[in-house]
Short mmCIF file of C-alpha atoms and ligand atoms in Angstrom, two decimals:
data_model
loop_
_atom_site.label_atom_id
_atom_site.label_comp_id
_atom_site.label_asym_id
_atom_site.label_seq_id
_atom_site.Cartn_x
_atom_site.Cartn_y
_atom_site.Cartn_z
CA MET A 5 79.79 179.95 99.72
CA GLY A 6 80.12 183.72 99.59
CA PRO A 7 83.36 185.48 98.98
CA VAL A 8 86.01 184.47 101.42
CA ARG A 9 88.72 186.90 101.99
CA GLN A 10 91.68 185.33 103.65
CA PRO A 11 95.46 186.10 104.44
CA PRO A 12 97.21 183.64 102.02
CA ARG A 13 98.42 180.57 103.86
CA ARG A 14 102.30 180.60 102.84
CA HIS A 15 104.28 177.46 102.64
CA SER A 16 106.55 177.03 105.21
CA ARG A 17 110.01 178.16 103.82
CA LEU A 18 111.63 175.21 105.75
CA ARG A 19 109.69 172.62 104.01
CA LEU A 20 110.00 174.49 100.59
CA GLY A 21 113.71 174.64 101.06
CA ALA A 22 113.94 171.04 101.94
CA ALA A 23 111.95 170.24 98.83
CA ARG A 24 114.37 172.33 96.80
CA LEU A 25 117.46 170.90 98.21
CA ALA A 26 116.14 167.35 97.56
CA GLU A 27 115.07 168.16 93.96
CA LEU A 28 118.69 169.62 93.39
CA VAL A 29 120.31 166.32 94.54
CA THR A 30 118.14 163.92 92.79
CA SER A 31 117.98 165.81 89.36
CA THR A 32 121.79 165.82 89.59
CA LEU A 33 121.46 162.02 89.87
CA GLY A 34 119.32 161.86 86.62
CA GLY A 35 115.94 162.21 88.44
CA ARG A 36 114.21 163.91 85.68
CA ALA A 37 115.07 161.33 83.08
CA PHE A 38 114.08 158.43 85.58
CA TYR A 39 110.71 160.39 86.25
CA ARG A 40 109.90 160.88 82.63
CA ALA A 41 110.66 157.37 81.67
CA THR A 42 108.82 155.59 84.76
CA TYR A 43 105.73 157.74 85.19
CA LEU A 44 105.19 159.67 81.82
CA SER A 45 105.86 157.33 79.11
CA PRO A 46 102.93 157.14 78.96
CA PRO A 47 100.78 158.17 81.98
CA ARG A 48 97.81 156.18 83.10
CA LEU A 49 94.65 157.06 81.83
CA ARG A 50 91.83 156.91 84.48
CA GLU A 51 88.27 157.09 83.40
CA GLU A 52 85.39 158.63 85.37
CA THR A 53 81.79 159.03 84.61
CA ALA A 54 79.35 161.48 86.12
CA ARG A 55 75.70 160.32 85.87
CA VAL A 56 73.32 163.15 85.61
CA ARG A 57 69.57 162.89 86.01
CA ASP A 58 67.69 163.88 82.79
CA LEU A 59 70.86 164.58 80.96
CA ALA A 60 70.05 166.23 77.41
CA PRO A 61 70.80 163.81 74.49
CA GLU A 62 73.39 166.57 73.17
CA LEU A 63 75.38 166.17 76.30
CA GLU A 64 75.64 162.38 76.45
CA GLY A 65 79.40 161.66 76.30
CA PHE A 66 80.56 165.24 76.78
CA SER A 67 84.11 164.67 77.90
CA VAL A 68 86.68 166.65 79.84
CA VAL A 69 90.27 165.64 80.15
CA GLN A 70 91.79 166.65 83.28
CA LEU A 71 95.43 167.39 83.70
CA THR A 72 96.95 168.76 87.00
CA ASP A 73 99.85 169.30 89.31
CA PHE A 74 102.58 169.64 86.75
CA HIS A 75 105.01 171.14 89.02
CA ALA A 76 107.40 172.28 86.17
CA GLY A 77 111.03 172.41 87.42
CA SER A 78 113.55 169.90 88.33
CA PHE A 79 111.57 166.71 87.29
CA LEU A 80 109.45 168.32 84.46
CA GLY A 81 110.92 170.21 81.44
CA PRO A 82 110.75 170.69 77.77
CA GLY A 83 109.42 167.63 76.01
CA ASP A 84 108.54 165.65 79.11
CA LEU A 85 104.60 166.16 78.69
CA ALA A 86 105.01 164.98 74.91
CA GLN A 87 103.10 161.54 75.71
CA VAL A 88 100.65 163.43 78.04
CA VAL A 89 99.65 165.86 75.30
CA GLU A 90 99.59 163.23 72.65
CA LEU A 91 97.38 161.09 74.82
CA SER A 92 95.07 163.95 75.65
CA ASN A 93 94.82 165.11 72.04
CA ALA A 94 93.88 161.52 70.88
CA LEU A 95 91.14 161.39 73.23
CA GLU A 96 89.49 164.40 71.13
CA PRO A 97 87.94 166.01 74.35
CA ASP A 98 85.35 168.58 74.46
CA VAL A 99 87.35 170.50 77.18
CA VAL A 100 90.63 170.17 78.73
CA ALA A 101 90.81 171.35 82.13
CA LEU A 102 94.08 172.22 83.93
CA THR A 103 93.59 172.23 87.71
CA GLY A 104 96.75 173.94 88.96
CA ASP A 105 100.12 173.69 90.49
CA PHE A 106 101.58 174.42 86.95
CA VAL A 107 105.12 175.32 89.10
CA THR A 108 106.73 174.54 92.42
CA HIS A 109 109.01 177.33 93.29
CA GLY A 110 108.24 180.27 91.05
CA ALA A 111 106.33 181.59 87.96
CA HIS A 112 109.32 181.50 85.91
CA GLU A 113 109.23 177.62 86.07
CA ILE A 114 106.25 177.82 83.53
CA ALA A 115 108.61 178.44 80.60
CA ARG A 116 109.65 174.81 80.89
CA ILE A 117 106.26 173.36 79.96
CA ALA A 118 104.51 176.12 78.05
CA ALA A 119 105.18 174.92 74.68
CA ASP A 120 104.03 171.55 75.44
CA LEU A 121 100.86 172.73 76.98
CA GLY A 122 100.53 175.03 74.04
CA ARG A 123 99.87 171.92 72.08
CA LEU A 124 96.86 170.71 73.80
CA ARG A 125 93.58 170.66 71.78
CA ALA A 126 89.98 170.59 72.68
CA ARG A 127 86.77 171.28 70.91
CA GLU A 128 85.57 173.95 73.29
CA GLY A 129 88.92 174.97 74.52
CA VAL A 130 91.51 174.62 77.24
CA PHE A 131 90.55 176.07 80.66
CA ALA A 132 92.37 176.50 83.95
CA VAL A 133 92.58 177.45 87.65
CA PHE A 134 95.59 178.00 89.64
CA GLY A 135 96.77 175.77 92.35
CA ASN A 136 98.44 177.09 95.63
CA HIS A 137 102.08 176.83 94.45
CA ASP A 138 101.17 179.06 91.56
CA TYR A 139 100.94 182.11 93.62
CA ARG A 140 104.46 182.18 94.78
CA GLY A 141 105.61 185.71 94.75
CA ARG A 142 102.09 186.72 93.64
CA GLN A 143 103.12 186.23 89.98
CA GLU A 144 100.41 183.94 88.73
CA ALA A 145 99.74 186.43 85.72
CA ARG A 146 103.16 185.43 84.73
CA ILE A 147 101.94 181.94 84.24
CA GLU A 148 98.55 183.15 82.57
CA ALA A 149 100.58 185.10 79.98
CA ALA A 150 102.89 182.15 79.11
CA LEU A 151 99.70 180.26 77.96
CA PRO A 152 97.91 182.41 75.69
CA ALA A 153 95.61 179.68 74.41
CA VAL A 154 94.36 178.71 77.88
CA ARG A 155 91.58 180.65 79.64
CA PHE A 156 91.84 181.01 83.37
CA LEU A 157 88.55 181.02 85.37
CA ARG A 158 89.38 183.09 88.51
CA ASN A 159 86.13 182.80 90.39
CA ALA A 160 84.62 182.84 86.96
CA GLY A 161 82.56 180.67 84.80
CA VAL A 162 81.78 179.98 81.16
CA ARG A 163 78.89 178.44 79.57
CA LEU A 164 79.32 175.93 76.60
CA ALA A 165 76.39 175.49 74.54
CA ARG A 166 75.59 172.12 72.75
CA GLY A 167 72.34 172.77 70.87
CA SER A 168 69.77 173.92 73.68
CA ALA A 169 71.76 172.31 76.38
CA VAL A 170 74.59 173.80 78.10
CA VAL A 171 77.64 172.74 80.22
CA ALA A 172 78.77 175.56 82.55
CA LEU A 173 82.51 175.27 83.72
CA THR A 174 83.13 177.10 86.98
CA GLY A 175 86.69 178.03 88.09
CA LEU A 176 87.57 178.85 91.76
CA GLU A 177 90.78 180.56 93.16
CA ASP A 178 92.85 178.27 95.34
CA LEU A 179 91.38 177.75 98.80
CA GLU A 180 94.70 178.31 100.54
CA GLU A 181 96.62 180.91 98.50
CA GLY A 182 94.01 182.55 96.45
CA ARG A 183 93.19 186.09 97.90
CA VAL A 184 89.61 185.84 97.56
CA VAL A 185 87.52 182.86 96.82
CA ASP A 186 84.06 183.63 95.67
CA LEU A 187 81.89 180.77 94.67
CA ASP A 188 78.92 182.86 94.13
CA ALA A 189 80.66 185.12 91.69
CA ALA A 190 82.18 182.20 89.84
CA ARG A 191 78.47 180.87 89.52
CA GLY A 192 77.20 184.16 88.41
CA ALA A 193 76.42 183.28 84.83
CA LEU A 194 74.78 179.86 85.68
CA GLU A 195 71.30 179.26 84.66
CA PRO A 196 68.94 176.65 85.73
CA GLY A 197 69.31 173.48 83.95
CA ASP A 198 72.84 173.98 83.27
CA VAL A 199 75.08 170.96 83.85
CA GLU A 200 77.89 172.43 86.05
CA ILE A 201 81.53 171.09 86.25
CA VAL A 202 83.63 172.86 88.70
CA LEU A 203 87.42 173.21 88.63
CA CYS A 204 88.87 173.48 92.23
CA HIS A 205 92.46 172.98 92.88
CA ASN A 206 92.08 171.96 96.56
CA PRO A 207 89.65 168.97 97.18
CA LEU A 208 88.78 170.16 100.47
CA GLY A 209 86.49 172.92 98.92
CA ALA A 210 84.24 170.25 97.44
CA ARG A 211 81.79 169.80 100.16
CA ALA A 212 80.74 173.37 99.98
CA ILE A 213 80.40 173.28 96.26
CA ALA A 214 78.33 170.02 95.77
CA ARG A 215 74.76 170.44 95.13
CA PRO A 216 72.10 169.26 92.70
CA GLY A 217 73.07 170.61 89.02
CA CYS A 218 76.67 170.29 89.85
CA ALA A 219 77.75 167.22 87.89
CA ALA A 220 81.22 166.90 89.04
CA VAL A 221 84.22 168.78 91.03
CA LEU A 222 87.54 168.20 89.48
CA ALA A 223 90.31 168.61 91.87
CA GLY A 224 94.25 167.64 92.24
CA HIS A 225 96.65 169.07 94.85
CA THR A 226 97.17 165.63 96.77
CA HIS A 227 99.42 163.74 94.12
CA GLY A 228 97.56 160.67 95.34
CA GLY A 229 99.97 161.11 98.22
CA GLN A 230 102.89 160.79 95.93
CA VAL A 231 104.80 158.38 98.13
CA ASP A 232 101.56 156.83 99.61
CA LEU A 233 103.22 154.92 102.39
CA PRO A 234 101.73 155.09 105.83
CA LEU A 235 104.49 156.93 107.64
CA LEU A 236 104.81 159.57 104.76
CA ARG A 237 101.35 160.03 104.16
CA ARG A 238 101.04 162.69 106.83
CA LEU A 239 103.68 164.93 105.20
CA GLY A 240 101.20 165.46 102.27
CA PRO A 241 97.84 167.32 101.90
CA LYS A 242 94.69 165.83 103.29
CA HIS A 243 93.56 163.17 100.90
CA PRO A 244 89.65 162.59 100.85
CA GLY A 245 90.29 159.57 98.40
CA ALA A 246 90.49 159.79 94.67
CA ARG A 247 86.72 159.52 93.86
CA VAL A 248 83.99 160.64 96.25
CA VAL A 249 80.28 160.77 95.63
CA LEU A 250 78.95 163.90 97.37
CA GLY A 251 75.12 163.46 96.80
CA SER A 252 74.60 164.02 93.10
CA THR A 253 78.12 165.52 92.73
CA LEU A 254 81.09 163.44 91.85
CA LEU A 255 84.40 164.68 93.36
CA VAL A 256 87.16 163.64 91.24
CA VAL A 257 90.76 163.90 92.81
CA ALA A 258 93.45 163.38 90.15
CA GLY A 259 96.62 162.35 91.08
CA GLY A 260 98.56 164.61 88.71
CA LEU A 261 101.57 164.56 86.64
CA GLY A 262 104.50 166.17 88.37
CA ALA A 263 106.29 165.62 91.58
CA ILE A 264 107.69 167.63 94.60
CA GLY A 265 110.89 166.80 96.29
CA LEU A 266 111.56 163.38 95.05
CA PRO A 267 111.32 162.06 91.55
CA LEU A 268 109.36 159.25 92.84
CA ARG A 269 105.79 157.88 93.16
CA VAL A 270 104.56 155.09 95.21
CA GLY A 271 101.08 153.79 95.04
CA ALA A 272 100.00 156.95 93.33
CA PRO A 273 100.51 156.90 89.51
CA ALA A 274 100.91 160.03 87.37
CA GLU A 275 97.60 160.12 85.47
CA ILE A 276 95.31 162.00 83.20
CA VAL A 277 91.56 161.73 83.80
CA ARG A 278 88.99 161.71 81.22
CA LEU A 279 85.45 162.45 82.72
CA ARG A 280 82.33 161.80 80.61
CA LEU A 281 78.77 162.84 81.39
CA ALA A 282 76.20 159.96 81.00
CA ARG A 283 72.49 160.09 81.62
CA GLN A 284 71.55 158.44 84.89
CA ALA A 285 69.50 155.30 84.25
FE1 FE2 B 326 100.54 169.90 93.52
FE1 FE2 B 327 98.55 172.13 95.29
#
């Protein structure tokens, strides 16, 4: 996939306005406390394994904790991610991957969760991509500035060596709202033999990304449907499923941690995902 230049697809004002109104009403009724107690104390831990042919022994068990779709705002404020961060740190991951939608309505909302996210620890570091909501008002740099310990991969990659073996993390701008999405540039530093893991907020990008050598694509965006009932399902983004095998690439679609509109999840628990690499038998 070469560079795709696109006019950003804006959210409809009507839809975001309706969400904001619903958030205002339900948070006044105690929505935030309810959300934290019901879904984040603690969140579900989902385990995934990407099996890689001829995986170097040094990379056996290499682990990535993925956290996504925080939507800081009415339902997520200071301290609400305490148990999420505690659980993530207890897993002692090699990498923490944050796959976007830090905020819902504006970059200023990042201030509500920045301190909690600042406590995340990982051997090789904390890496991130933006989600569609993070580009509101084109102030995504403000989110980046609020998280100085997090390295954002904006059509960019990083190679993490473990002995003579390498895990390459590739990060893409958001498919809907990013101004330029350039997979070739993001993969510019990749070398043959690298085991690649791609961070891409929107799972619909995965088919163009999957290829031999790419062990996994980590996406979010769908909230698992958030309120996953037949009549409401069509209101949310297209949902390819939580776990999709695309040839030798595993697409993991994490259900995320936050919510939009209502402090409610049905059939779509808040979750953190731990992905581990394992040698294909
Ligand atoms: Fe989201
Ligand atoms: Fe999203």
